[in-house]
Amino acid sequence: MSYTIKEFQENFADDDACLEYIFKAKFSDFVCKCGRSKFYRVKGRKAYVCSCGYQISPLTGTIFYKSSTSLTNWLVFS
């Protein structure tokens, strides 16, 4: 089974969709220090926050961190 560029564009239409994918891949089982596991996107940043205020960035520790290349370009060529 092959994955076409059209399918990629449907699944990863923009950097927000790519960030959500990376977040779910890295933090699907993550539980905050307060005990909650629900995180919300921080508007205008590539980060997520728990209702207690604890923030995480899915790009920290990856090749994407501080890169000027868009996430869609990173993912399509990886």
Coordinates of C-alpha atoms in Angstrom, one line a residue:
M1 CA 0.0 0.0 0.0
S2 CA 1.4 3.4 -1.0
Y3 CA 0.9 6.8 0.6
T4 CA 0.3 9.4 -2.1
I5 CA 1.2 13.1 -1.9
K6 CA -2.5 13.9 -2.1
E7 CA -3.1 11.8 1.0
F8 CA -0.3 13.5 2.7
Q9 CA -1.7 17.0 1.9
E10 CA -5.1 15.9 3.2
N11 CA -3.7 14.6 6.5
F12 CA -1.1 17.4 6.9
A13 CA -2.7 20.5 5.3
D14 CA -0.7 23.0 7.4
D15 CA 1.9 23.3 10.2
D16 CA -0.9 23.1 12.8
A17 CA -1.9 19.7 11.6
C18 CA 1.8 18.6 11.6
L19 CA 2.3 19.9 15.1
E20 CA -0.8 18.1 16.3
Y21 CA 0.5 14.8 14.8
I22 CA 3.9 15.3 16.5
F23 CA 2.2 16.1 19.8
K24 CA 0.1 13.0 19.7
A25 CA 3.1 10.9 18.7
K26 CA 5.2 12.1 21.6
F27 CA 2.7 12.7 24.3
S28 CA -0.2 10.4 23.7
D29 CA 0.2 8.7 27.2
F30 CA 1.6 11.8 29.0
V31 CA 0.1 12.7 32.3
C32 CA 0.8 16.2 33.7
K33 CA 2.4 16.7 37.1
C34 CA -1.1 17.7 38.4
G35 CA -2.5 14.3 37.3
R36 CA -4.5 15.5 34.2
S37 CA -3.8 14.2 30.7
K38 CA -5.8 16.9 28.7
F39 CA -3.7 19.6 27.1
Y40 CA -4.8 22.6 25.0
R41 CA -2.9 24.4 22.2
V42 CA -1.3 27.7 23.2
K43 CA -2.5 30.3 20.7
G44 CA 0.3 31.7 18.6
R45 CA 3.0 29.3 19.9
K46 CA 4.1 25.7 19.1
A47 CA 3.2 24.6 22.6
Y48 CA 0.4 23.0 24.6
V49 CA -0.7 23.8 28.2
C50 CA -2.5 21.9 30.9
S51 CA -5.3 23.7 32.8
C52 CA -2.9 23.9 35.8
G53 CA -0.5 26.1 33.6
Y54 CA 2.1 23.5 32.9
Q55 CA 3.4 23.8 29.3
I56 CA 5.1 21.4 26.9
S57 CA 6.5 21.8 23.5
P58 CA 6.3 18.8 21.2
L59 CA 9.3 20.1 19.1
T60 CA 11.8 20.3 22.0
G61 CA 14.5 17.7 21.6
T62 CA 13.7 17.1 17.9
I63 CA 15.3 18.2 14.6
F64 CA 12.3 20.5 14.2
Y65 CA 13.1 22.7 17.2
K66 CA 14.1 26.2 16.3
S67 CA 14.0 25.3 12.6
S68 CA 12.9 27.9 10.1
T69 CA 11.7 25.2 7.7
S70 CA 8.0 24.6 7.9
L71 CA 6.8 21.4 9.5
T72 CA 4.9 20.4 6.4
N73 CA 8.2 20.5 4.5
W74 CA 10.0 18.5 7.2
L75 CA 7.4 15.8 7.2
V76 CA 6.9 15.5 3.4
F77 CA 10.7 15.0 2.9
S78 CA 11.3 12.7 5.9

